[in-house]
mmCIF file of C-alpha atoms in Angstrom:
data_model
loop_
_atom_site.group_PDB
_atom_site.id
_atom_site.type_symbol
_atom_site.label_atom_id
_atom_site.label_comp_id
_atom_site.label_asym_id
_atom_site.label_seq_id
_atom_site.Cartn_x
_atom_site.Cartn_y
_atom_site.Cartn_z
ATOM 1 C CA MET A 1 -17.398 -31.545 33.524
ATOM 2 C CA ARG A 2 -19.965 -29.650 31.272
ATOM 3 C CA THR A 3 -17.412 -26.747 31.088
ATOM 4 C CA GLU A 4 -14.911 -29.390 29.657
ATOM 5 C CA LYS A 5 -17.142 -30.724 27.102
ATOM 6 C CA ASN A 6 -17.950 -27.316 26.066
ATOM 7 C CA ILE A 7 -14.220 -26.505 25.414
ATOM 8 C CA GLY A 8 -13.947 -29.704 23.361
ATOM 9 C CA VAL A 9 -16.906 -28.621 21.141
ATOM 10 C CA ILE A 10 -15.513 -25.134 20.831
ATOM 11 C CA VAL A 11 -11.988 -26.247 19.971
ATOM 12 C CA LEU A 12 -13.616 -28.765 17.300
ATOM 13 C CA PHE A 13 -15.535 -25.822 15.649
ATOM 14 C CA LEU A 14 -12.536 -23.610 15.609
ATOM 15 C CA LEU A 15 -10.090 -26.265 14.238
ATOM 16 C CA PRO A 16 -10.888 -25.699 10.432
ATOM 17 C CA ALA A 17 -10.228 -21.927 11.045
ATOM 18 C CA LEU A 18 -7.022 -22.585 12.931
ATOM 19 C CA ALA A 19 -5.817 -25.045 10.557
ATOM 20 C CA GLY A 20 -6.457 -22.404 7.472
ATOM 21 C CA LEU A 21 -4.611 -19.759 9.632
ATOM 22 C CA PHE A 22 -1.621 -21.723 10.178
ATOM 23 C CA LEU A 23 -1.543 -23.118 6.473
ATOM 24 C CA PHE A 24 -2.277 -19.881 4.722
ATOM 25 C CA LYS A 25 -0.882 -17.263 7.145
ATOM 26 C CA LEU A 26 1.593 -18.703 9.337
ATOM 27 C CA TYR A 27 3.294 -21.402 7.356
ATOM 28 C CA PRO A 28 4.434 -19.159 4.404
ATOM 29 C CA ILE A 29 5.950 -16.739 7.091
ATOM 30 C CA LEU A 30 7.954 -19.574 8.856
ATOM 31 C CA SER A 31 8.916 -21.009 5.487
ATOM 32 C CA GLY A 32 10.243 -17.707 4.212
ATOM 33 C CA PHE A 33 12.142 -17.220 7.438
ATOM 34 C CA ALA A 34 13.352 -20.516 7.294
ATOM 35 C CA GLN A 35 14.566 -19.972 3.598
ATOM 36 C CA SER A 36 16.361 -16.707 4.729
ATOM 37 C CA LEU A 37 18.701 -18.695 6.876
ATOM 38 C CA TYR A 38 19.986 -20.678 3.835
ATOM 39 C CA THR A 39 21.968 -19.912 0.723
ATOM 40 C CA VAL A 40 22.695 -21.657 -2.311
ATOM 41 C CA ARG A 41 26.029 -22.301 -3.832
ATOM 42 C CA PHE A 42 26.070 -20.974 -7.569
ATOM 43 C CA LEU A 43 27.805 -23.892 -9.478
ATOM 44 C CA SER A 44 26.334 -26.821 -7.740
ATOM 45 C CA GLY A 45 22.916 -25.446 -6.542
ATOM 46 C CA GLU A 46 23.451 -26.891 -3.033
ATOM 47 C CA LYS A 47 21.293 -25.219 -0.404
ATOM 48 C CA VAL A 48 23.462 -24.546 2.604
ATOM 49 C CA PHE A 49 22.644 -23.301 6.162
ATOM 50 C CA ALA A 50 24.026 -20.015 6.595
ATOM 51 C CA GLY A 51 22.455 -18.689 9.765
ATOM 52 C CA LEU A 52 22.069 -15.049 10.091
ATOM 53 C CA GLN A 53 24.659 -14.246 7.358
ATOM 54 C CA ASN A 54 21.916 -13.283 4.654
ATOM 55 C CA TYR A 55 20.825 -10.554 7.378
ATOM 56 C CA VAL A 56 24.330 -9.608 8.191
ATOM 57 C CA SER A 57 25.113 -9.134 4.443
ATOM 58 C CA LEU A 58 22.203 -6.825 4.018
ATOM 59 C CA PHE A 59 22.902 -4.682 6.576
ATOM 60 C CA THR A 60 26.365 -4.074 5.398
ATOM 61 C CA ASP A 61 25.222 -3.830 1.640
ATOM 62 C CA PRO A 62 24.643 0.017 0.539
ATOM 63 C CA VAL A 63 22.188 -1.167 -2.174
ATOM 64 C CA PHE A 64 20.075 -2.474 0.612
ATOM 65 C CA TRP A 65 20.198 0.691 2.664
ATOM 66 C CA GLY A 66 19.322 2.673 -0.504
ATOM 67 C CA SER A 67 16.373 0.653 -1.142
ATOM 68 C CA LEU A 68 15.146 0.852 2.351
ATOM 69 C CA ASN A 69 15.498 4.686 2.072
ATOM 70 C CA VAL A 70 13.454 4.822 -1.197
ATOM 71 C CA THR A 71 10.763 2.529 0.264
ATOM 72 C CA LEU A 72 10.271 4.721 3.506
ATOM 73 C CA TRP A 73 10.433 7.986 1.363
ATOM 74 C CA PHE A 74 8.005 6.468 -1.107
ATOM 75 C CA ASN A 75 5.572 5.450 1.761
ATOM 76 C CA VAL A 76 5.880 8.671 3.756
ATOM 77 C CA ILE A 77 4.601 10.678 0.899
ATOM 78 C CA ILE A 78 2.185 8.319 -0.998
ATOM 79 C CA THR A 79 0.254 7.070 2.084
ATOM 80 C CA PRO A 80 -1.031 10.433 3.430
ATOM 81 C CA LEU A 81 -1.479 11.733 0.130
ATOM 82 C CA GLN A 82 -3.584 8.909 -0.955
ATOM 83 C CA ILE A 83 -5.824 8.879 2.306
ATOM 84 C CA VAL A 84 -6.206 12.867 1.978
ATOM 85 C CA LEU A 85 -7.186 12.748 -1.786
ATOM 86 C CA ALA A 86 -9.536 9.628 -1.147
ATOM 87 C CA PHE A 87 -11.088 11.360 1.669
ATOM 88 C CA ALA A 88 -11.605 14.440 -0.277
ATOM 89 C CA LEU A 89 -12.843 12.584 -3.227
ATOM 90 C CA ALA A 90 -15.270 10.538 -1.124
ATOM 91 C CA LEU A 91 -16.892 13.823 0.239
ATOM 92 C CA LEU A 92 -17.382 15.117 -3.213
ATOM 93 C CA LEU A 93 -18.706 11.729 -4.267
ATOM 94 C CA ASN A 94 -21.104 11.874 -1.225
ATOM 95 C CA ALA A 95 -22.494 15.302 -2.183
ATOM 96 C CA LYS A 96 -26.062 15.696 -3.302
ATOM 97 C CA ILE A 97 -25.888 17.171 -6.757
ATOM 98 C CA LYS A 98 -27.285 16.572 -10.007
ATOM 99 C CA ARG A 99 -25.427 13.982 -12.266
ATOM 100 C CA ILE A 100 -23.507 12.636 -9.372
ATOM 101 C CA ALA A 101 -24.087 9.211 -10.469
ATOM 102 C CA TRP A 102 -22.196 9.989 -13.679
ATOM 103 C CA PHE A 103 -19.396 11.582 -11.699
ATOM 104 C CA ARG A 104 -18.960 8.390 -9.532
ATOM 105 C CA SER A 105 -18.752 6.207 -12.482
ATOM 106 C CA ILE A 106 -15.993 8.367 -14.199
ATOM 107 C CA HIS A 107 -13.804 8.262 -11.075
ATOM 108 C CA PHE A 108 -14.101 4.464 -11.089
ATOM 109 C CA VAL A 109 -12.353 4.086 -14.433
ATOM 110 C CA PRO A 110 -8.838 4.199 -12.928
ATOM 111 C CA VAL A 111 -9.790 1.473 -10.632
ATOM 112 C CA ALA A 112 -11.144 -0.852 -13.548
ATOM 113 C CA VAL A 113 -7.677 -0.517 -15.258
ATOM 114 C CA SER A 114 -5.073 -3.052 -14.516
ATOM 115 C CA VAL A 115 -1.815 -2.058 -12.934
ATOM 116 C CA PRO A 116 0.321 -2.961 -16.479
ATOM 117 C CA THR A 117 -2.159 -1.157 -18.586
ATOM 118 C CA ALA A 118 -1.914 1.768 -16.447
ATOM 119 C CA CYS A 119 1.859 1.926 -16.498
ATOM 120 C CA MET A 120 2.023 1.344 -20.207
ATOM 121 C CA LEU A 121 -0.487 4.239 -20.603
ATOM 122 C CA TRP A 122 1.374 6.645 -18.505
ATOM 123 C CA ASN A 123 4.827 5.638 -19.870
ATOM 124 C CA ILE A 124 3.367 6.753 -23.395
ATOM 125 C CA MET A 125 1.813 9.975 -21.873
ATOM 126 C CA LEU A 126 5.134 10.826 -20.077
ATOM 127 C CA SER A 127 7.545 9.990 -23.195
ATOM 128 C CA PRO A 128 10.180 12.748 -23.184
ATOM 129 C CA GLU A 129 10.004 12.693 -27.014
ATOM 130 C CA GLN A 130 6.460 12.466 -28.205
ATOM 131 C CA GLY A 131 4.425 12.183 -24.825
ATOM 132 C CA LEU A 132 1.160 14.195 -24.428
ATOM 133 C CA VAL A 133 2.454 15.608 -20.947
ATOM 134 C CA ASN A 134 5.607 17.064 -22.525
ATOM 135 C CA SER A 135 3.849 18.288 -25.602
ATOM 136 C CA ILE A 136 1.728 20.303 -23.622
ATOM 137 C CA LEU A 137 4.508 21.674 -21.730
ATOM 138 C CA ILE A 138 6.430 22.499 -24.781
ATOM 139 C CA GLY A 139 3.156 24.073 -26.287
ATOM 140 C CA LEU A 140 3.379 26.316 -23.317
ATOM 141 C CA GLY A 141 6.699 27.278 -23.835
ATOM 142 C CA LEU A 142 8.294 25.037 -21.026
ATOM 143 C CA SER A 143 11.014 22.494 -21.092
ATOM 144 C CA PRO A 144 10.202 18.985 -21.546
ATOM 145 C CA GLN A 145 10.741 16.936 -18.511
ATOM 146 C CA PRO A 146 12.279 13.439 -17.937
ATOM 147 C CA PHE A 147 9.563 12.340 -15.838
ATOM 148 C CA LEU A 148 10.501 8.748 -15.568
ATOM 149 C CA SER A 149 14.130 8.934 -16.982
ATOM 150 C CA GLY A 150 15.376 11.392 -14.432
ATOM 151 C CA SER A 151 16.714 10.264 -10.908
ATOM 152 C CA THR A 152 15.195 13.268 -9.075
ATOM 153 C CA GLN A 153 11.546 12.966 -10.903
ATOM 154 C CA ALA A 154 11.005 9.017 -11.338
ATOM 155 C CA LEU A 155 9.796 8.203 -7.771
ATOM 156 C CA GLY A 156 7.533 11.525 -8.010
ATOM 157 C CA SER A 157 6.123 10.362 -11.302
ATOM 158 C CA ILE A 158 5.339 6.859 -9.974
ATOM 159 C CA ILE A 159 3.737 8.425 -6.773
ATOM 160 C CA ALA A 160 1.404 10.440 -9.186
ATOM 161 C CA ILE A 161 0.797 7.317 -11.237
ATOM 162 C CA ALA A 162 -0.083 5.119 -8.255
ATOM 163 C CA SER A 163 -2.206 7.634 -6.672
ATOM 164 C CA TRP A 164 -4.235 8.120 -9.927
ATOM 165 C CA LYS A 165 -4.867 4.294 -9.954
ATOM 166 C CA GLY A 166 -5.363 3.742 -6.069
ATOM 167 C CA VAL A 167 -7.426 7.008 -4.909
ATOM 168 C CA GLY A 168 -10.688 6.050 -6.337
ATOM 169 C CA TYR A 169 -10.466 2.658 -4.906
ATOM 170 C CA TRP A 170 -9.868 3.665 -1.349
ATOM 171 C CA ALA A 171 -12.545 6.522 -1.886
ATOM 172 C CA LEU A 172 -15.328 3.686 -2.209
ATOM 173 C CA PHE A 173 -14.470 2.399 1.235
ATOM 174 C CA LEU A 174 -14.705 5.966 2.633
ATOM 175 C CA LEU A 175 -17.813 6.866 0.478
ATOM 176 C CA ALA A 176 -19.576 3.732 2.147
ATOM 177 C CA GLY A 177 -18.380 4.977 5.499
ATOM 178 C CA LEU A 178 -19.958 8.573 4.833
ATOM 179 C CA GLN A 179 -23.196 7.161 3.640
ATOM 180 C CA GLU A 180 -23.470 5.241 7.226
ATOM 181 C CA VAL A 181 -23.492 8.417 8.992
ATOM 182 C CA PRO A 182 -26.946 9.220 10.359
ATOM 183 C CA VAL A 183 -28.276 12.495 8.698
ATOM 184 C CA SER A 184 -30.050 13.195 12.039
ATOM 185 C CA LEU A 185 -26.790 14.110 13.383
ATOM 186 C CA TYR A 186 -26.245 16.708 10.442
ATOM 187 C CA GLU A 187 -29.653 18.168 11.232
ATOM 188 C CA ALA A 188 -29.110 18.404 14.862
ATOM 189 C CA SER A 189 -25.975 20.118 14.482
ATOM 190 C CA SER A 190 -27.351 22.493 11.979
ATOM 191 C CA LEU A 191 -30.094 23.503 14.609
ATOM 192 C CA ASP A 192 -27.081 24.183 16.977
ATOM 193 C CA GLY A 193 -25.409 26.475 14.567
ATOM 194 C CA ALA A 194 -22.667 24.454 13.238
ATOM 195 C CA GLY A 195 -21.289 25.208 9.877
ATOM 196 C CA ARG A 196 -19.782 22.824 7.336
ATOM 197 C CA TRP A 197 -16.242 22.769 9.073
ATOM 198 C CA LYS A 198 -17.571 22.116 12.385
ATOM 199 C CA GLN A 199 -19.766 19.380 11.108
ATOM 200 C CA PHE A 200 -16.905 17.704 9.336
ATOM 201 C CA VAL A 201 -14.585 18.154 12.752
ATOM 202 C CA HIS A 202 -17.371 17.037 15.478
ATOM 203 C CA VAL A 203 -19.614 14.737 13.195
ATOM 204 C CA THR A 204 -18.070 13.151 10.091
ATOM 205 C CA TYR A 205 -14.520 12.698 11.483
ATOM 206 C CA PRO A 206 -15.466 10.852 14.473
ATOM 207 C CA MET A 207 -18.098 8.876 12.864
ATOM 208 C CA MET A 208 -15.414 7.814 10.137
ATOM 209 C CA LYS A 209 -12.842 6.656 12.621
ATOM 210 C CA ARG A 210 -13.531 2.830 12.188
ATOM 211 C CA THR A 211 -13.510 3.223 8.242
ATOM 212 C CA LEU A 212 -10.473 5.363 8.248
ATOM 213 C CA THR A 213 -8.516 2.778 10.516
ATOM 214 C CA PHE A 214 -9.364 0.203 7.885
ATOM 215 C CA VAL A 215 -8.268 2.597 4.887
ATOM 216 C CA VAL A 216 -5.252 3.834 6.557
ATOM 217 C CA VAL A 217 -3.716 0.173 7.419
ATOM 218 C CA SER A 218 -4.761 -1.142 3.980
ATOM 219 C CA VAL A 219 -3.148 1.854 2.091
ATOM 220 C CA THR A 220 -0.044 1.500 4.172
ATOM 221 C CA ILE A 221 0.327 -2.383 3.471
ATOM 222 C CA ALA A 222 -0.402 -2.083 -0.137
ATOM 223 C CA ASN A 223 2.102 0.579 -0.585
ATOM 224 C CA LEU A 224 4.889 -1.048 1.365
ATOM 225 C CA LEU A 225 4.190 -4.084 -0.980
ATOM 226 C CA LEU A 226 4.059 -2.171 -4.127
ATOM 227 C CA PHE A 227 6.736 -2.758 -6.789
ATOM 228 C CA ALA A 228 4.881 -3.417 -10.256
ATOM 229 C CA PRO A 229 4.964 0.150 -11.365
ATOM 230 C CA MET A 230 8.888 0.385 -10.548
ATOM 231 C CA TYR A 231 9.339 -2.827 -12.261
ATOM 232 C CA ILE A 232 7.400 -2.201 -15.360
ATOM 233 C CA LEU A 233 8.451 1.429 -15.725
ATOM 234 C CA THR A 234 11.891 2.124 -14.422
ATOM 235 C CA LYS A 235 13.381 -1.244 -13.430
ATOM 236 C CA GLY A 236 14.269 0.295 -10.172
ATOM 237 C CA GLY A 237 16.191 2.829 -12.004
ATOM 238 C CA PRO A 238 17.297 5.456 -12.670
ATOM 239 C CA GLU A 239 20.444 5.310 -10.454
ATOM 240 C CA HIS A 240 18.164 3.302 -8.088
ATOM 241 C CA SER A 241 16.044 5.966 -7.421
ATOM 242 C CA THR A 242 12.825 3.847 -7.603
ATOM 243 C CA ASN A 243 14.405 0.528 -6.255
ATOM 244 C CA VAL A 244 12.203 -0.165 -3.329
ATOM 245 C CA LEU A 245 12.657 -3.295 -1.163
ATOM 246 C CA MET A 246 9.882 -5.306 -2.754
ATOM 247 C CA LEU A 247 11.674 -4.856 -6.255
ATOM 248 C CA GLU A 248 15.218 -5.571 -4.704
ATOM 249 C CA SER A 249 13.658 -8.728 -3.077
ATOM 250 C CA TYR A 250 12.090 -9.846 -6.538
ATOM 251 C CA ASN A 251 15.297 -9.179 -8.365
ATOM 252 C CA ASN A 252 17.258 -11.303 -5.949
ATOM 253 C CA ALA A 253 15.027 -14.178 -6.294
ATOM 254 C CA PHE A 254 14.156 -14.173 -10.022
ATOM 255 C CA GLN A 255 17.137 -12.589 -11.573
ATOM 256 C CA TYR A 256 20.052 -13.478 -9.270
ATOM 257 C CA SER A 257 18.524 -16.881 -7.979
ATOM 258 C CA ASP A 258 19.443 -15.755 -4.354
ATOM 259 C CA ILE A 259 16.382 -16.966 -2.594
ATOM 260 C CA GLY A 260 18.023 -16.649 1.079
ATOM 261 C CA ARG A 261 18.852 -13.044 0.453
ATOM 262 C CA SER A 262 15.390 -12.272 -1.197
ATOM 263 C CA SER A 263 13.770 -14.209 1.754
ATOM 264 C CA ALA A 264 15.678 -12.196 4.246
ATOM 265 C CA ILE A 265 14.537 -8.928 2.674
ATOM 266 C CA VAL A 266 10.711 -10.098 2.837
ATOM 267 C CA MET A 267 11.305 -10.722 6.540
ATOM 268 C CA ILE A 268 12.557 -7.091 7.062
ATOM 269 C CA ILE A 269 9.732 -5.759 4.978
ATOM 270 C CA LEU A 270 7.375 -7.901 7.230
ATOM 271 C CA LEU A 271 8.757 -6.573 10.425
ATOM 272 C CA ILE A 272 8.500 -3.039 9.219
ATOM 273 C CA THR A 273 4.906 -3.497 8.163
ATOM 274 C CA LEU A 274 3.986 -5.183 11.495
ATOM 275 C CA VAL A 275 5.749 -2.233 13.690
ATOM 276 C CA ILE A 276 4.179 0.501 11.495
ATOM 277 C CA VAL A 277 0.580 -1.133 11.378
ATOM 278 C CA ALA A 278 0.861 -1.848 15.194
ATOM 279 C CA LEU A 279 1.573 2.053 15.652
ATOM 280 C CA GLN A 280 -1.257 3.111 13.478
ATOM 281 C CA PHE A 281 -3.659 0.708 15.407
ATOM 282 C CA ARG A 282 -2.464 2.215 18.761
ATOM 283 C CA TRP A 283 -2.660 5.605 17.661
ATOM 284 C CA LEU A 284 -6.121 5.223 16.079
ATOM 285 C CA LYS A 285 -7.353 3.544 19.082
ATOM 286 C CA THR A 286 -6.149 5.919 21.639
ATOM 287 C CA SER A 287 -7.925 8.682 19.419
ATOM 288 C CA HIS A 288 -11.316 6.876 19.353
#
C-alpha cells in the first residue's frame, strides 16, 4: 500500500518533466512525421494524404541522393577534423605558459562572431577578384582559386570556414575537461618515468572519455544539421556540390512550398542522426 502511494507521488513529480518532454521533444517529431505523409495540391492548396509517396519520390530522385552523398562526405571530413583540432587547441590552451590568458581570449573571437557575419567575412576574403587570400596567392606567383565558385573546392572551403568558427567553441568543453584531470596523476606518472606522450595516452585520454563523448556527439549532430553557410555562401551550388540535406529540406519548404517532401527529408536526417549517435555511444561506452 505504501509502495503504491510512493509511485503516485513519483509520477506526480515527474509529470511536469514528462509533459515538457512530450510537448517540446516528441510532439514536433510526431508532427513532422505526420506532415511527411501529406502533400499539398499546387493550385487549390488542399492537403492530401499521400502515405509513403513522399519517401518513394525521394528515393527515386537523383537530387536527393546527391544531397545525401554531399551530407555524408561533409560530415565524414568535418567531424573528426573539428574534434582533433579542438582537442589540440584545448591542450595548447591548458599549457602553463606566460600570457596564456591573452591567447585564450584571442581564440574565442571566432566563437563570438555570428554565422552570417563569419560567412560574409570569408566570402569577401575568398573572393576570386579582390579577396585577400587570392591576392596573397597572386603575390606568391600562384594562380587565384575559385574557393566558393568551383564545384571541386566549394565544400572544402565551407568545411574550413565552419571549422574556423566551431573549433574554438568545442575546445572550451575539452579545456574544462582537461582542467578537471587531477595533477596528482601526472605527478605519479612522472615518478614512474612516463613522458608526455605516455601521460597523454594513459592519463589524459582515459580521463577525458566523458567529455569527449559529449563533444563527439554534439559535433556530429551540429554538423548534420548545419546548412547556414551553404545557404549564405553558395546556395547549394555550384552544381549541387554543397547541397546538403538540411538545405534541400529548407528549399523544399520555403521555396517550393512542398512541406511534405521537406518533412520527409527531415525524418530521414533524424533517422541517420539517431543511428550515428547510437553507434557513437556504443563505441565510446565499450571503450571506457
